[in-house]
XYZ file of C-alpha atoms in Angstrom:
303
model
C -0.102 0.126 0.111
C 2.555 2.439 1.108
C 5.558 0.646 1.172
C 4.075 -2.031 3.412
C 2.995 -5.390 1.612
C -0.784 -4.829 1.141
C -1.328 -8.384 2.218
C -0.388 -7.743 5.711
C -2.672 -6.860 8.414
C -2.774 -3.051 8.611
C -0.383 -1.350 10.949
C -1.436 1.193 13.367
C -4.241 0.821 16.266
C -6.672 3.323 14.625
C -9.514 0.552 14.295
C -13.400 0.996 14.596
C -15.118 -0.590 17.596
C -17.621 -3.266 16.238
C -18.109 -6.717 17.605
C -16.136 -9.197 15.374
C -19.302 -11.414 14.893
C -21.282 -8.491 13.487
C -18.292 -7.145 11.235
C -18.797 -9.570 8.351
C -22.657 -9.460 8.159
C -22.625 -5.331 8.749
C -20.064 -5.404 5.684
C -22.068 -7.782 3.325
C -25.286 -5.806 3.862
C -23.422 -2.122 3.012
C -21.727 -3.836 -0.074
C -25.183 -4.792 -1.200
C -26.235 -1.435 -0.836
C -23.206 -0.076 -2.727
C -23.670 -2.660 -5.304
C -27.138 -1.233 -6.033
C -25.553 2.022 -6.605
C -22.820 0.701 -8.589
C -25.547 -0.876 -11.125
C -26.581 2.970 -11.696
C -23.164 4.197 -12.075
C -22.271 1.308 -14.625
C -25.513 1.976 -16.695
C -25.626 5.777 -16.658
C -21.919 7.145 -16.569
C -20.983 5.686 -20.263
C -23.961 7.661 -21.548
C -23.187 10.621 -19.800
C -26.051 10.427 -17.290
C -26.341 11.784 -14.083
C -26.128 8.922 -11.366
C -28.489 11.044 -8.951
C -31.275 11.627 -11.294
C -33.798 10.575 -12.386
C -34.825 8.039 -10.014
C -33.997 4.509 -11.130
C -36.946 3.219 -13.856
C -38.010 0.074 -15.655
C -36.406 -0.039 -19.498
C -39.304 -1.416 -20.608
C -42.327 0.518 -19.316
C -40.249 3.578 -17.667
C -42.360 3.492 -14.499
C -40.231 4.503 -11.430
C -39.056 1.583 -9.345
C -40.627 1.967 -5.769
C -38.179 1.669 -2.870
C -39.603 -1.843 -1.837
C -38.907 -3.056 -5.273
C -35.198 -1.825 -5.381
C -33.955 -3.825 -2.198
C -30.671 -5.213 -3.238
C -30.972 -8.965 -4.557
C -34.125 -9.859 -2.326
C -36.407 -7.569 -4.621
C -35.102 -9.422 -7.710
C -35.605 -12.658 -6.180
C -39.205 -11.804 -5.121
C -40.123 -10.471 -8.343
C -38.687 -13.627 -10.051
C -36.604 -11.228 -12.407
C -39.475 -9.081 -13.478
C -40.621 -5.571 -13.412
C -43.789 -5.327 -11.147
C -45.765 -2.873 -13.548
C -44.890 -4.602 -16.949
C -43.373 -7.754 -16.620
C -40.438 -7.042 -18.611
C -37.250 -9.444 -17.653
C -34.646 -7.649 -15.530
C -30.910 -8.679 -16.042
C -29.706 -11.080 -13.656
C -26.474 -8.975 -13.859
C -28.023 -6.454 -11.457
C -28.337 -8.890 -8.552
C -24.929 -10.085 -9.570
C -23.065 -6.903 -9.162
C -24.744 -6.359 -6.041
C -23.773 -9.705 -4.707
C -20.317 -9.695 -5.733
C -19.931 -6.133 -4.128
C -21.120 -7.502 -0.850
C -19.024 -10.542 -1.057
C -16.011 -8.431 -1.804
C -16.685 -5.872 1.007
C -17.287 -8.960 3.487
C -13.790 -10.398 2.133
C -11.826 -7.120 2.552
C -13.748 -6.951 6.162
C -12.339 -10.550 7.143
C -8.870 -9.658 5.769
C -8.247 -6.138 7.096
C -10.648 -6.025 9.945
C -12.559 -2.929 11.177
C -10.012 -0.315 10.101
C -9.477 2.803 7.853
C -7.533 0.649 5.552
C -10.230 -1.777 5.145
C -12.794 1.191 4.425
C -10.212 2.481 1.713
C -9.867 -0.997 0.177
C -13.725 -1.375 -0.233
C -13.882 2.264 -1.941
C -10.989 1.317 -4.063
C -12.703 -2.353 -4.837
C -16.213 -0.285 -5.757
C -14.222 1.483 -8.354
C -12.684 -1.537 -9.814
C -16.128 -3.155 -10.092
C -17.479 -0.095 -12.271
C -14.455 0.054 -14.473
C -14.407 -3.739 -15.030
C -18.150 -3.962 -16.048
C -18.272 -0.867 -18.053
C -14.941 -1.866 -19.953
C -16.846 -5.257 -20.638
C -19.511 -3.544 -21.820
C -18.355 -0.751 -23.887
C -14.291 -1.195 -24.138
C -13.953 2.067 -22.381
C -13.000 3.410 -18.701
C -14.344 6.833 -17.953
C -11.954 9.078 -16.825
C -14.365 9.787 -13.880
C -13.514 6.457 -12.329
C -9.771 5.922 -13.187
C -8.261 9.614 -12.800
C -10.888 10.297 -10.294
C -9.862 7.348 -8.394
C -6.321 8.410 -8.926
C -6.691 11.827 -7.314
C -8.487 10.501 -4.540
C -5.753 7.596 -3.773
C -3.160 10.256 -3.592
C -4.873 12.217 -1.049
C -6.596 9.199 0.972
C -3.708 6.698 1.020
C -0.939 9.096 2.536
C -3.728 10.628 5.036
C -4.851 7.094 6.262
C -1.389 6.105 6.483
C -0.705 9.252 8.832
C -3.924 8.341 10.795
C -2.372 4.836 11.578
C 0.883 6.228 12.762
C 2.853 6.330 9.573
C 4.770 9.238 7.585
C 2.329 11.155 5.246
C 5.126 12.686 2.972
C 6.810 8.891 2.603
C 3.470 7.355 1.794
C 2.780 10.343 -0.734
C 6.073 9.561 -2.452
C 5.274 5.614 -2.586
C 1.817 6.336 -4.016
C 3.030 8.564 -6.661
C 6.029 6.069 -7.309
C 3.264 3.317 -7.891
C 1.126 5.097 -10.190
C 4.421 6.084 -12.238
C 5.275 2.278 -12.381
C 1.898 1.047 -12.858
C 0.878 3.375 -15.882
C 4.551 3.852 -17.231
C 4.865 -0.054 -17.630
C 1.770 -0.495 -19.277
C 2.113 2.640 -21.542
C 5.580 1.322 -22.549
C 4.236 -2.431 -23.296
C 1.583 -0.951 -25.600
C 3.804 1.629 -27.069
C 6.342 -0.775 -28.135
C 3.828 -3.588 -29.560
C 2.003 -0.933 -31.601
C 5.186 0.209 -33.256
C 6.709 -3.271 -33.636
C 3.534 -4.546 -35.112
C 3.321 -1.402 -37.584
C 6.956 -2.056 -38.516
C 6.154 -5.662 -39.509
C 3.409 -4.332 -41.778
C 0.237 -5.332 -39.478
C -2.792 -3.335 -40.027
C -5.328 -2.588 -37.462
C -8.948 -1.847 -37.994
C -9.507 2.157 -37.511
C -5.813 2.975 -37.202
C -5.113 4.868 -38.727
C -8.280 6.226 -40.247
C -9.023 5.436 -43.998
C -6.926 7.970 -46.112
C -4.918 8.706 -43.080
C -1.264 8.332 -42.685
C 0.259 6.660 -39.482
C 1.076 9.133 -36.674
C 4.476 10.739 -36.503
C 6.368 11.205 -33.270
C 5.420 15.181 -33.546
C 1.963 14.222 -33.190
C -0.028 13.513 -29.879
C -1.664 10.217 -31.469
C 1.847 8.657 -31.761
C 2.413 8.652 -28.225
C -1.200 8.596 -26.734
C -3.350 5.991 -28.776
C -2.454 2.497 -29.359
C -4.582 -0.154 -31.337
C -5.705 -3.132 -29.095
C -4.970 -1.028 -26.012
C -6.623 2.029 -24.593
C -5.310 4.775 -22.331
C -8.169 3.783 -19.967
C -5.922 0.747 -18.872
C -3.031 2.881 -18.587
C -4.893 5.105 -15.985
C -6.602 2.389 -14.149
C -3.177 0.812 -13.719
C -2.114 4.320 -12.475
C -5.023 4.698 -9.833
C -4.081 0.928 -8.743
C -0.478 2.084 -8.249
C -1.248 4.823 -6.195
C -3.299 2.574 -3.779
C -1.143 -0.695 -3.520
C 2.435 0.969 -4.119
C 5.243 0.200 -6.405
C 5.989 -3.591 -5.458
C 2.107 -4.125 -5.484
C 1.365 -2.548 -8.814
C 4.141 -4.680 -10.524
C 2.829 -7.965 -8.782
C -0.841 -6.570 -9.933
C 0.505 -6.555 -13.670
C 1.730 -10.041 -13.548
C -1.902 -11.339 -12.028
C -3.748 -9.275 -14.558
C -1.809 -11.107 -17.115
C -2.506 -14.446 -15.927
C -6.053 -13.361 -15.440
C -6.507 -11.668 -18.950
C -5.113 -15.229 -20.636
C -7.609 -17.113 -18.450
C -10.472 -14.625 -18.986
C -9.589 -14.312 -22.887
C -9.233 -17.977 -23.426
C -12.515 -18.748 -22.043
C -14.261 -15.905 -24.296
C -12.463 -17.548 -27.155
C -13.926 -20.998 -26.343
C -17.486 -19.337 -25.553
C -20.061 -19.819 -28.469
C -20.367 -16.997 -30.498
C -17.638 -14.958 -28.664
C -14.693 -15.187 -31.011
C -13.455 -11.982 -32.471
C -15.771 -9.910 -30.105
C -13.786 -6.939 -28.593
C -12.159 -8.026 -25.001
C -11.931 -5.053 -22.330
C -8.664 -5.977 -20.374
C -10.125 -3.864 -17.038
C -11.985 -7.416 -15.741
C -8.663 -8.760 -16.007
C -7.061 -5.979 -14.051
C -9.719 -6.005 -11.353
C -9.077 -9.623 -10.913
C -5.587 -9.391 -10.659
C -5.544 -6.432 -8.281
C -8.132 -8.410 -6.048
C -5.866 -11.779 -6.474
C -2.683 -9.682 -4.939
C -4.656 -8.376 -2.072
C -5.878 -11.500 -0.416
C -3.151 -14.216 -1.770
C 0.601 -14.420 -0.394
C 3.189 -13.207 -2.984
C 4.923 -16.497 -3.146
C 1.628 -17.990 -4.446
C 1.927 -15.790 -7.181
C 5.458 -16.422 -8.192
C 4.907 -20.163 -8.043
C 2.136 -19.912 -10.504
C 3.925 -17.826 -13.059
């Protein structure tokens, strides 16, 4: 996180007083509620819509969803996955995102206890879920998530470090270094891959555009746009580096590469999925969660 391994128990004695037996259920329920909001973010942010208003509506009949029909997971089960007003089918992904968020929050609370670090990791995990789902659907990662998360991490990580007895300046330096390593490593890989591929005569759809020449080093596109990998992934790795630190983000890149191989292979084997665009953010999210919970030696042994 800030020089310490994020898989260790958080340092410092600043904890929240809560009975151990109540921690996981509270975290799980809170995660369900947050997951309900994440569904709104995932649906609206790519469309440029407000996440505050209007209230949630049925995509079929446009009727407002009543509060009692908007209880995470439970309402979907009771309504059998259909709108109360028009019986339009409601995607199973809505309760799946809620359940995933609840389980992630509970797991983080179990791993790190009732601490400020756990709350920070939960916020971080929520951002990863949004980025992964939006990238899966649209092959984009909104700057409001990646750059917004980066800005928040550069403030919150040093603040939490100082609150738990660490040094603010050292934490800020390590978060900044993690950002540079995370974003810089992925940018370098993408840049070299794109230039080597072009030099070997490979062509890419939509790059360059029809009738356009390849960008030159004097043009921004030469440095900032790569076929097959968007800057959204680079920014997301920068955000992750700010949270997990320089060593953690290197582990994340390795774990994400492994997760990407597995997820990409699964998609290639899926019926009708071959050739479908593949967002890398889901693999990054899986890899990041893995390095938070699994010992480093496990990753080295797998790779």
